[in-house]
mmCIF file of C-alpha atoms and ligand atoms in Angstrom:
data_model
loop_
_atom_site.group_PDB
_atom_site.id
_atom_site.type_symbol
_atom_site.label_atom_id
_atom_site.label_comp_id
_atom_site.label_asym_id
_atom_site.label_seq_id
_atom_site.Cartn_x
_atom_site.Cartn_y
_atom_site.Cartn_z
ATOM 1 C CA UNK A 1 0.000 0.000 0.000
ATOM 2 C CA UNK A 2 1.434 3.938 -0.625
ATOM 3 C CA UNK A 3 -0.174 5.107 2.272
ATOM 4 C CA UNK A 4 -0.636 8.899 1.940
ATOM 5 C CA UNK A 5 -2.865 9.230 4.778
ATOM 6 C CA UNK A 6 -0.031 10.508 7.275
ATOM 7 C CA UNK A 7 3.276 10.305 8.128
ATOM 8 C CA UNK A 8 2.894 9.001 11.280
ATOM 9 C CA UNK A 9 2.005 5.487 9.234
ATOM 10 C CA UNK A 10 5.942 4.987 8.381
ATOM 11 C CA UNK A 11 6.736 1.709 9.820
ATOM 12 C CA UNK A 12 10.526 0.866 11.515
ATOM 13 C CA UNK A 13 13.555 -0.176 9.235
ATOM 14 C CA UNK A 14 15.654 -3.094 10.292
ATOM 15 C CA UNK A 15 18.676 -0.784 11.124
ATOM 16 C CA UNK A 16 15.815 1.022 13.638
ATOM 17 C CA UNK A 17 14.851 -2.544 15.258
ATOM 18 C CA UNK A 18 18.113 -4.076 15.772
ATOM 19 C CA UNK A 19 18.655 -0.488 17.570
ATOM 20 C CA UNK A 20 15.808 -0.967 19.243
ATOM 21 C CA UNK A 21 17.050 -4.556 20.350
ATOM 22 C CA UNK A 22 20.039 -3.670 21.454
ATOM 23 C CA UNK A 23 19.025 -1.026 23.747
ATOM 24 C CA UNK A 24 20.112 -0.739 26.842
ATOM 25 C CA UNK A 25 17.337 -0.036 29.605
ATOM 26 C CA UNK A 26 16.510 0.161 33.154
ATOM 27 C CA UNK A 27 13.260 1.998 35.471
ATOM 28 C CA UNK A 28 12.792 5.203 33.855
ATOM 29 C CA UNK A 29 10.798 6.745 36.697
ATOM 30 C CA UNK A 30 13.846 6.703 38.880
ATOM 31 C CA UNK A 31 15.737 8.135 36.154
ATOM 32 C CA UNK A 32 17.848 4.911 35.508
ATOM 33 C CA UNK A 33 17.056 4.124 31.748
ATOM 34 C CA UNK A 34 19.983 5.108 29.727
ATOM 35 C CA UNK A 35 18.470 4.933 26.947
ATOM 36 C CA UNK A 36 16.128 7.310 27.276
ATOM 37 C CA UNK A 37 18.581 9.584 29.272
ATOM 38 C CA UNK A 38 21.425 9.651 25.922
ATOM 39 C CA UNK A 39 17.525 10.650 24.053
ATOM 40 C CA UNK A 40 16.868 13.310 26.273
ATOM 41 C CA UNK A 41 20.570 14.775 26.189
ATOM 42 C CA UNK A 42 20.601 14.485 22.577
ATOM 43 C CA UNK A 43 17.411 16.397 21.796
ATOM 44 C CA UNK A 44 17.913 19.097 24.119
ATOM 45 C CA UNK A 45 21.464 19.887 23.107
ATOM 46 C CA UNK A 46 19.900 19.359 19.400
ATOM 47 C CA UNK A 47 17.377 21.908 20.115
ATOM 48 C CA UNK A 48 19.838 24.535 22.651
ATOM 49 C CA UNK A 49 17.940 23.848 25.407
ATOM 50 C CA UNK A 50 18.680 23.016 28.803
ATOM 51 C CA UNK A 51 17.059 19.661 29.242
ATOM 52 C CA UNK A 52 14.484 17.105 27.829
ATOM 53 C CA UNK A 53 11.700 14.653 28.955
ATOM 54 C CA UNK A 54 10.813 11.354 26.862
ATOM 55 C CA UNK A 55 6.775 11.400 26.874
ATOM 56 C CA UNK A 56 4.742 8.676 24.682
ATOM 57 C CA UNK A 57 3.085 10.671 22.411
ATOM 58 C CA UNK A 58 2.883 14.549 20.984
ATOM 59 C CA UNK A 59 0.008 14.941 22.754
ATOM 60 C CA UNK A 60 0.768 14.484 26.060
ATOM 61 C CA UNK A 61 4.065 16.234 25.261
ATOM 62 C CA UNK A 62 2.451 19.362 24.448
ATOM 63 C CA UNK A 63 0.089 18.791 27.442
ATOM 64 C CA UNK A 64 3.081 18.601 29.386
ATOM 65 C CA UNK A 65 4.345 22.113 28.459
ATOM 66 C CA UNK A 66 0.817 23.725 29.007
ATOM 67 C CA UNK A 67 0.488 22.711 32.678
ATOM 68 C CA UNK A 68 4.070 23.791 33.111
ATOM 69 C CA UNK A 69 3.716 27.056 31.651
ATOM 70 C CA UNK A 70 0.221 27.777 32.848
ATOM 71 C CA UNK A 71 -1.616 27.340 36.302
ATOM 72 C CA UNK A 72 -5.243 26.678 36.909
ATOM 73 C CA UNK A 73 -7.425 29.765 35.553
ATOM 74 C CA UNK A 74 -4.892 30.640 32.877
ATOM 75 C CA UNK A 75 -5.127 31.199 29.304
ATOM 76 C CA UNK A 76 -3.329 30.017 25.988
ATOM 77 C CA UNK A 77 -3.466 31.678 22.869
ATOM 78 C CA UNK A 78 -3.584 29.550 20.034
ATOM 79 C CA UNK A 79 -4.377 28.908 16.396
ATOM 80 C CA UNK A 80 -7.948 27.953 15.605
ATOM 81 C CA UNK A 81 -6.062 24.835 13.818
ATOM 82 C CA UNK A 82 -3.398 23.900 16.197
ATOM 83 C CA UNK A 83 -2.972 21.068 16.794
ATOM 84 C CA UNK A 84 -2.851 21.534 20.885
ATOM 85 C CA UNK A 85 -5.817 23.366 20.413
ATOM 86 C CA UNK A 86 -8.563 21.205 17.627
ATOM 87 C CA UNK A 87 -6.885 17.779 18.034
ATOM 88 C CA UNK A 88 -5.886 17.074 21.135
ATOM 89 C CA UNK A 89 -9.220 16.260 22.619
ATOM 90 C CA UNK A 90 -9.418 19.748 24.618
ATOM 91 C CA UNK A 91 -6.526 18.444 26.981
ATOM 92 C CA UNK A 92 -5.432 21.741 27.873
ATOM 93 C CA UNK A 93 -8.925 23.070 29.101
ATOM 94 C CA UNK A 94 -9.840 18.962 30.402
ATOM 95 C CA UNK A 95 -7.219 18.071 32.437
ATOM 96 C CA UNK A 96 -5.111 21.321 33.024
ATOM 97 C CA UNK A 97 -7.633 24.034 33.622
ATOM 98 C CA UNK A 98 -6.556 26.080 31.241
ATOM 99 C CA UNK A 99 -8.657 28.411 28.838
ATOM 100 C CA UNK A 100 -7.530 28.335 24.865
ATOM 101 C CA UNK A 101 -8.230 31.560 23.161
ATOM 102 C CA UNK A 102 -7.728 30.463 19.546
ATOM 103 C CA UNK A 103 -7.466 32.635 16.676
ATOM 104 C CA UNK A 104 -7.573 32.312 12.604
ATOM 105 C CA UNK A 105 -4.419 31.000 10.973
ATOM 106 C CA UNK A 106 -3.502 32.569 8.296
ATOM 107 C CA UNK A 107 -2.641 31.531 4.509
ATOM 108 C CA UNK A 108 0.925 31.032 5.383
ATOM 109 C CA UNK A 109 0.139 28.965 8.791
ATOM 110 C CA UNK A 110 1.086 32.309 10.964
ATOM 111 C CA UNK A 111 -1.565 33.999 13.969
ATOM 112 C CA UNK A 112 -1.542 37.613 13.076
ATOM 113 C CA UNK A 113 0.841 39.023 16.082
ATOM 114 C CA UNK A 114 -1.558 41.907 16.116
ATOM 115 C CA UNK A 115 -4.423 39.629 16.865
ATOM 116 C CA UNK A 116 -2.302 37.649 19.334
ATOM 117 C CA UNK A 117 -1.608 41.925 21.389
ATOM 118 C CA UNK A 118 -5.457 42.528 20.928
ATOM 119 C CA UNK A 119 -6.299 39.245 22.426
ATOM 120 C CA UNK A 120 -4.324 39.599 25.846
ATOM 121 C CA UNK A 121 -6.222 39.800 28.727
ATOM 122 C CA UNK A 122 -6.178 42.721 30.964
ATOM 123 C CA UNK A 123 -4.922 42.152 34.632
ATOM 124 C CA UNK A 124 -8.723 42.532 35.810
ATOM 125 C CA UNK A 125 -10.863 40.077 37.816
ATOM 126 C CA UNK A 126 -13.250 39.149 35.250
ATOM 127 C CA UNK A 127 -10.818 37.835 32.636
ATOM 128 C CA UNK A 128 -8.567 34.807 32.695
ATOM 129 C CA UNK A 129 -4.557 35.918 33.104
ATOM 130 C CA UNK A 130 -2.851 35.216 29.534
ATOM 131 C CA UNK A 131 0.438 33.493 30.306
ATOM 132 C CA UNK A 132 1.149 31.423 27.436
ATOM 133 C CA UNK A 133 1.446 31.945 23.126
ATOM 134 C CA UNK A 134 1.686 28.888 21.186
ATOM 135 C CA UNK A 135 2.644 28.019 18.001
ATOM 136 C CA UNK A 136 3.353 25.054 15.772
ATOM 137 C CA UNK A 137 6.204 25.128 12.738
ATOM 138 C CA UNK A 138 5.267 23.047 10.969
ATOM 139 C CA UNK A 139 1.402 24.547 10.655
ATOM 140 C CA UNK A 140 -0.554 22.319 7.954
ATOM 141 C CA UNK A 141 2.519 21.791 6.472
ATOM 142 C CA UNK A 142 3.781 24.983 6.509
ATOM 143 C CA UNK A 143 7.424 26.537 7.529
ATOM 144 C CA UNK A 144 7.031 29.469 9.609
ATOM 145 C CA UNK A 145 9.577 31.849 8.870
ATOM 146 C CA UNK A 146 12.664 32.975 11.192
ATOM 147 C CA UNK A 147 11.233 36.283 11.155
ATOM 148 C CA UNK A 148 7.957 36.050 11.936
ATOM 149 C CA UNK A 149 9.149 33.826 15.271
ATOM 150 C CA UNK A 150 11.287 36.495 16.416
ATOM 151 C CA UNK A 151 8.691 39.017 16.101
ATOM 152 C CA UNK A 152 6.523 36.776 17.913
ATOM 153 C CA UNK A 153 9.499 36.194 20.680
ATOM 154 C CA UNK A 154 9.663 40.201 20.806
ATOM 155 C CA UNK A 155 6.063 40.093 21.628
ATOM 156 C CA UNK A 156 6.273 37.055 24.264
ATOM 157 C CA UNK A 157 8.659 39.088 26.015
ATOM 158 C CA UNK A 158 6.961 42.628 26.276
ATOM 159 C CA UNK A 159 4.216 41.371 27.293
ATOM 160 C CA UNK A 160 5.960 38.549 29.624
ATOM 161 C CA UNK A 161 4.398 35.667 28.085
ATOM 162 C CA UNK A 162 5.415 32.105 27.479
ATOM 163 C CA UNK A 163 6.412 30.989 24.650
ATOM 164 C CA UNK A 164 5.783 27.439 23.200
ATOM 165 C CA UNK A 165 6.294 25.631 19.894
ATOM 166 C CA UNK A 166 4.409 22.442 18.780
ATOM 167 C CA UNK A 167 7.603 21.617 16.824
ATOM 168 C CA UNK A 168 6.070 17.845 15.706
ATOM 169 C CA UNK A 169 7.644 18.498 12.410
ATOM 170 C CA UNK A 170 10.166 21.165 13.565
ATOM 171 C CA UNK A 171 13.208 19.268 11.395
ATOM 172 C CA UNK A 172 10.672 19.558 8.318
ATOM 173 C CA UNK A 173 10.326 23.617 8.948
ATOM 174 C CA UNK A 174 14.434 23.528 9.738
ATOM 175 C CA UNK A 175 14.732 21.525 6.533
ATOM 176 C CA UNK A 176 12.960 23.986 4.628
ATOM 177 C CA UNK A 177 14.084 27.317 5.936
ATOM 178 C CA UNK A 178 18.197 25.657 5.803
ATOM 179 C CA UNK A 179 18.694 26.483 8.978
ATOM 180 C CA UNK A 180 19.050 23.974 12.502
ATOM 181 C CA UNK A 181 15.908 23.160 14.554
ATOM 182 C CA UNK A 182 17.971 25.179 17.285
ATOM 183 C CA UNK A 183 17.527 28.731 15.212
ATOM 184 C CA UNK A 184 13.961 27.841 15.217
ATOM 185 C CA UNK A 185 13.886 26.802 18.894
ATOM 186 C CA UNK A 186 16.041 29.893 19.854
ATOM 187 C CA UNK A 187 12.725 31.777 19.844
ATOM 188 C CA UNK A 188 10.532 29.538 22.258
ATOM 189 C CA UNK A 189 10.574 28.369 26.032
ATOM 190 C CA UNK A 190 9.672 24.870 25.227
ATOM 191 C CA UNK A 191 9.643 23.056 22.161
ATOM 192 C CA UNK A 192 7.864 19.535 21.698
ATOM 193 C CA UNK A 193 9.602 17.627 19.024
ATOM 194 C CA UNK A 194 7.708 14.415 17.182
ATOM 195 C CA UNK A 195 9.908 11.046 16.588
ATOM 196 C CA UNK A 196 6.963 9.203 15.357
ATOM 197 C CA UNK A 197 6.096 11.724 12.452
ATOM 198 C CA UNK A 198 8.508 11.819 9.273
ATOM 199 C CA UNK A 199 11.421 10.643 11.341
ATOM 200 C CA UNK A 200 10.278 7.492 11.037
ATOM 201 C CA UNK A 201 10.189 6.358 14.789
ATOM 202 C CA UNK A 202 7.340 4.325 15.761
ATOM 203 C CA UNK A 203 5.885 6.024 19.097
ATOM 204 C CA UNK A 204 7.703 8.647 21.114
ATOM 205 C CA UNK A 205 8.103 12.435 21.589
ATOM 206 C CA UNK A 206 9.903 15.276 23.380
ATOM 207 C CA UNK A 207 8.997 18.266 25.426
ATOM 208 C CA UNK A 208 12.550 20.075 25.729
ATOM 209 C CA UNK A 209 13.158 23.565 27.755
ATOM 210 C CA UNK A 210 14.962 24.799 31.085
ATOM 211 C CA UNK A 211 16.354 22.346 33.521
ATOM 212 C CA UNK A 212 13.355 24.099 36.154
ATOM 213 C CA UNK A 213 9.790 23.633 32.645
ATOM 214 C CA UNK A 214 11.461 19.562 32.512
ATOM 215 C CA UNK A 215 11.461 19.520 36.055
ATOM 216 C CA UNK A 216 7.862 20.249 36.799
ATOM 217 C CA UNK A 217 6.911 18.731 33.367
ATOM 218 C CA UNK A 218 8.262 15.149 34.755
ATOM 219 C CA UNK A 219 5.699 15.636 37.832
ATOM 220 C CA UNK A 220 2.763 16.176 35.031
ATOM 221 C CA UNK A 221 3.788 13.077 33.124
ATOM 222 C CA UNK A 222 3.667 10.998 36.182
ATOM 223 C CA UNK A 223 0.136 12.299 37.082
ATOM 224 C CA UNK A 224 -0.763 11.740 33.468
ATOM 225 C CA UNK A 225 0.404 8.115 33.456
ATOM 226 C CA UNK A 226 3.241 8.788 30.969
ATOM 227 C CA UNK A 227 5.416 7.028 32.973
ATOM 228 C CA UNK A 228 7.330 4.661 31.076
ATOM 229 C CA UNK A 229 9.658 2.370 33.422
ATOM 230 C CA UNK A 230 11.644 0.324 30.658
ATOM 231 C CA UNK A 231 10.668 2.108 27.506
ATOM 232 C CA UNK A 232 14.610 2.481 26.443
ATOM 233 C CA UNK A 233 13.725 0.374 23.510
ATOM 234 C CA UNK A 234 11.441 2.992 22.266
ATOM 235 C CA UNK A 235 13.802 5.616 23.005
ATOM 236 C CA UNK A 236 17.121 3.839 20.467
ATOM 237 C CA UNK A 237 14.153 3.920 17.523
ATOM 238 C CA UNK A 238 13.806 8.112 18.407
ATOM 239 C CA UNK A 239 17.867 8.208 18.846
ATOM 240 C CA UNK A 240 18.407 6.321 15.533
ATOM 241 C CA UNK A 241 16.190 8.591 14.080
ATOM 242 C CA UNK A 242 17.378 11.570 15.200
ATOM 243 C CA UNK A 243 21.141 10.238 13.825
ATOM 244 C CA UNK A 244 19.784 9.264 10.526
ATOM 245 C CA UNK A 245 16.614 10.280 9.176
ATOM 246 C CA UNK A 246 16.353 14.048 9.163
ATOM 247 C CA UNK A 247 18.442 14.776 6.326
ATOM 248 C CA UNK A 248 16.584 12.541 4.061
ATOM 249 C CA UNK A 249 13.411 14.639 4.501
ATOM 250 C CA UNK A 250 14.580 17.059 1.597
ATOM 251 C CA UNK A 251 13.700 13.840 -0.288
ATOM 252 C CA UNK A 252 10.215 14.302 0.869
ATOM 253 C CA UNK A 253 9.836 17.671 0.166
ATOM 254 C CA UNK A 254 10.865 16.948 -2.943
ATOM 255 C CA UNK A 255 8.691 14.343 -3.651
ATOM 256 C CA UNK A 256 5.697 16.691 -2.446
ATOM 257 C CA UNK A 257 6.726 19.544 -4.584
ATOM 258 C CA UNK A 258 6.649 16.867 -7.551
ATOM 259 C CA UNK A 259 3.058 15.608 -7.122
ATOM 260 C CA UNK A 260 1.968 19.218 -6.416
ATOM 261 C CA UNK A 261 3.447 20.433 -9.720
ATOM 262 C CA UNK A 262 2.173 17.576 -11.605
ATOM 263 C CA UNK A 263 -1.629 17.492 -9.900
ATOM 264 C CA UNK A 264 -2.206 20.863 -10.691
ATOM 265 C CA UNK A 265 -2.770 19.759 -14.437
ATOM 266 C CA UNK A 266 -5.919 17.901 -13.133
ATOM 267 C CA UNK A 267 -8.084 20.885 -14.277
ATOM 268 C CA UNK A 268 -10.701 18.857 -11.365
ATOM 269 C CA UNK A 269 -8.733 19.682 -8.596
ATOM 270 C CA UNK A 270 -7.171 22.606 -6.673
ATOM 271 C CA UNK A 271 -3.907 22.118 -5.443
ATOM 272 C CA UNK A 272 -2.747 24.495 -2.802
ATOM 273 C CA UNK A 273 1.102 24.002 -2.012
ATOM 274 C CA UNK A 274 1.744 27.383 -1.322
ATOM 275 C CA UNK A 275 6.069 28.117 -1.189
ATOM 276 C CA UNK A 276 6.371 27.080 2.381
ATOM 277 C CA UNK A 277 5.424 23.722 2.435
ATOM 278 C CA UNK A 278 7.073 20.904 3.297
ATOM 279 C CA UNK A 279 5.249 17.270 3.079
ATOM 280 C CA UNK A 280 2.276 18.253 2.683
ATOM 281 C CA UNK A 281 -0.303 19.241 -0.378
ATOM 282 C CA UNK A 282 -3.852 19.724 -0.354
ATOM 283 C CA UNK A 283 -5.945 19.214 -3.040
ATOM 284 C CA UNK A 284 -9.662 20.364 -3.165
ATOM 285 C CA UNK A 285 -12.497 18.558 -5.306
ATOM 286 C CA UNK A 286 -16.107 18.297 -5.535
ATOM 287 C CA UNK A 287 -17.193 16.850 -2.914
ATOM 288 C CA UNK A 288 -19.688 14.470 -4.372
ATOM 289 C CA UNK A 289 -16.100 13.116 -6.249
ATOM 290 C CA UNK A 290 -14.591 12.247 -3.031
ATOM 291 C CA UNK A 291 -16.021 8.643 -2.022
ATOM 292 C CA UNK A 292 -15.509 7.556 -5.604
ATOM 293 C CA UNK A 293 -11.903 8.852 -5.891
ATOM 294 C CA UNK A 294 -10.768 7.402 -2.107
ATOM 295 C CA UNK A 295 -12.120 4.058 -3.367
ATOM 296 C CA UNK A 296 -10.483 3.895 -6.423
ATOM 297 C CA UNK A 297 -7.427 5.120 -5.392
ATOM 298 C CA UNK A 298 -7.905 1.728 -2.359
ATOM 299 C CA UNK A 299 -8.456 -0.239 -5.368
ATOM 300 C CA UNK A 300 -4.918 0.855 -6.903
ATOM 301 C CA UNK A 301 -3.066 0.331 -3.327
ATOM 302 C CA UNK A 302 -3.197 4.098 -2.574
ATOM 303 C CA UNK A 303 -4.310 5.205 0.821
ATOM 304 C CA UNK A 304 -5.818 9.225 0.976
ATOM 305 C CA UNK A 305 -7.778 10.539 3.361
ATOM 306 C CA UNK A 306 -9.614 14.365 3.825
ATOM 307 C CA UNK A 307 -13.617 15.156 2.437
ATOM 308 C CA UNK A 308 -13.190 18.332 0.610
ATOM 309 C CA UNK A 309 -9.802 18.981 0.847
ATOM 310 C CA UNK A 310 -7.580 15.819 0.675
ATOM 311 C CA UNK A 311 -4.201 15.902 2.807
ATOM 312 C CA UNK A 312 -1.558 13.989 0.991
ATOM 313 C CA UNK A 313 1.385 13.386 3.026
ATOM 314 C CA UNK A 314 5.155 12.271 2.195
ATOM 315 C CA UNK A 315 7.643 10.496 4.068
ATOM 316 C CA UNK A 316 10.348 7.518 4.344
ATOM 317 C CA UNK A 317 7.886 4.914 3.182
ATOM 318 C CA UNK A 318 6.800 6.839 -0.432
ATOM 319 C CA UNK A 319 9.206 6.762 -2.765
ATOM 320 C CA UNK A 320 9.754 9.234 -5.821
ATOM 321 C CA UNK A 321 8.367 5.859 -7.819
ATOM 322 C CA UNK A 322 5.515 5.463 -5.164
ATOM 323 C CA UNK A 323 4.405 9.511 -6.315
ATOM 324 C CA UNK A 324 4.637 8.816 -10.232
ATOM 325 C CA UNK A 325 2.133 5.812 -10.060
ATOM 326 C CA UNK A 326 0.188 8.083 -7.972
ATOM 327 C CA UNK A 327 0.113 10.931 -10.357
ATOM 328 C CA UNK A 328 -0.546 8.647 -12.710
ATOM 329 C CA UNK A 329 -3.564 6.915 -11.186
ATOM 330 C CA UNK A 330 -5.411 10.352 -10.120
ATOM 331 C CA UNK A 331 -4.708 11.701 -13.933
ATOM 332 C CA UNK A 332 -6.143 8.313 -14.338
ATOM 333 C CA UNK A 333 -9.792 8.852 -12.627
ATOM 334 C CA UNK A 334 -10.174 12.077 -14.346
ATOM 335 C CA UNK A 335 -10.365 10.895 -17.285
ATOM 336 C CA UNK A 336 -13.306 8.201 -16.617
ATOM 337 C CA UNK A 337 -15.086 11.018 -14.734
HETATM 338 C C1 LIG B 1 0.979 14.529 15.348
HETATM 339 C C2 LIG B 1 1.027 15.858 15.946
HETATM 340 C C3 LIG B 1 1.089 16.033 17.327
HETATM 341 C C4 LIG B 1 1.110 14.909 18.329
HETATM 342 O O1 LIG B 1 0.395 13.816 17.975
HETATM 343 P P1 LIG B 1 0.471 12.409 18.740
HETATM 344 O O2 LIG B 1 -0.284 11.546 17.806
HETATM 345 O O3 LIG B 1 -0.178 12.610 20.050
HETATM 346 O O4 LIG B 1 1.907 12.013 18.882
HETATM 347 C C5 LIG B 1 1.161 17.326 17.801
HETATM 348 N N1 LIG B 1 1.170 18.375 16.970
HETATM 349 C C6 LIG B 1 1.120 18.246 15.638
HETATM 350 C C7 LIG B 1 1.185 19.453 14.776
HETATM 351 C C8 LIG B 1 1.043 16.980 15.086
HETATM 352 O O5 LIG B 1 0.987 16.849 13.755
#
């Protein structure tokens, strides 16, 4: 199958699982896996930052970093299609108490820094105290620019607010803008970093910040059951990844900007890949043509998912062949419909 769906569907090489076997582990809770401890040290010095805590998923990573920035009462602000905000089940408001104030993403992925001043809260009984931006770089796909995160930094800091990044796909965005993940992290307090996304890794994340966030952030992940014990196995797949599978994902980039180019001749479809993107192309259609063209596309051993606007993904798994025969196959159900 050339599953398109996501790239969290990449499945682990045989250099990944004899890592993965030959792992060294102990308890993790009392700090004694040392495989997850060479993880953590790697990611944080990859990213600048003081220190790092292995969590299970991106979800409760980024959970993490919201009840460490943010007490009981406090607010977020957010894009209206973060992921911390839409797709994490309402975590942040659920389990930590805190308010989201989202806010419309832009074309390019960006929260209008404008928008983001407007929307702080006064120091005034009636309102919830704003402590907290995030962002995510990757958005949809999207790099976020240098500049725009040291505006936003600027901001964070006149108006002494936090400053998180949802960084699942920050080595996409780094790959992108030529630049390390650290000049993108430079800007934030906390990052949370994805293994299991286009780095091929089959579970894992990272919340990575000052020695005192990781500190209070290993309390939260206790309470939150992300307590791993021996889960050093997990943590060779996110080292090997780290080591090896971050320079290849030019390769994917490539391969997006391919299909994108080559889609767009379906005068059907709208392809939006604006110049920013990285894995990632959308492609809008009528929508009573989107049942018929998932199925067919199952039929040819092609995997897409999205109603009106499909998401088609790229990673380690889809080759440059992989994206011809898919070309090929939507060009394909154009022509019988
Ligand atoms: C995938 C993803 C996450 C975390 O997802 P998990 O499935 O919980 O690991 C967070 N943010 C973004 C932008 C993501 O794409």
């Amino acid at each position: 199958m050339i599953d398109l769906r996501s790239d969290t569907v990449t499945k682990p090489s045989k250099a990944m699982l004899d890592a993965m076997y030959n792992a060294e582990v102990g308890d993790d809770v009392y700090g004694e896996d040392p495989s997850i401890c060479e993880l953590e040290q790697l990611i944080a010095d990859m990213l600048g930052k003081q220190a790092a805590i292995f969590a299970p998923s991106g979800t409760q990573s980024n959970l993490l970093a919201l009840m460490s920035h943010c007490d009981r009462g406090d607010e977020y602000i957010v894009g209206q299609q973060a992921h911390t905000y839409r797709y994490e089940a309402g975590g942040g408001a659920v389990l930590g108490s805190i308010q989201p104030q989202p806010l419309e993403n832009l074309a390019d992925g960006s929260i209008d820094l404008n928008q983001v001043i407007a929307n702080i809260k006064e120091d005034d009984i009636h309102f919830a105290k704003t402590r907290l931006l995030c962002l995510e770089n990757t958005q949809a796909g999207k790099a976020l620019s240098l500049d725009y995160l040291s505006h936003a930094a600027d901001l964070c800091q006149q108006y002494q607010l936090a400053h998180h990044l949802d960084g699942a796909r920050i080595f996409n965005a780094a790959t992108k803008l030529n630049v390390e993940a650290a000049n993108i992290a430079q800007y934030f307090d906390s990052v949370s970093i994805c293994l299991s996304k286009g780095l091929g890794a089959p579970v894992g994340s990272a919340l990575c910040g000052s020695s005192e966030l990781i500190d209070n952030a290993r309390r939260y992940r206790k309470m939150l059951g992300g307590g791993m014990r021996q889960a050093g196995n997990l943590a060779a797949a996110g080292i090997y990844a780290l080591n090896n599978n971050i320079e290849r994902l030019a390769d994917d980039h490539e391969n997006a900007a391919y299909l994108a180019e080559n889609l767009a001749s379906i005068d059907e479809i709208t392809v939006e890949y604006t110049k920013n993107q990285t894995n990632m192309v959308f492609v809008k259609l009528d929508a009573d043509l989107w049942s018929g063209l998932t199925d067919y596309m199952k039929d040819k051993g092609i995997l897409i998912s999205g109603r009106y606007s499909l998401r088609l993904v790229t990673h380690l798994d889809i080759s440059a062949k992989d994206i011809d025969y898919t070309i090929n196959r939507f060009k394909e159900f154009f022509v019988d419909h």
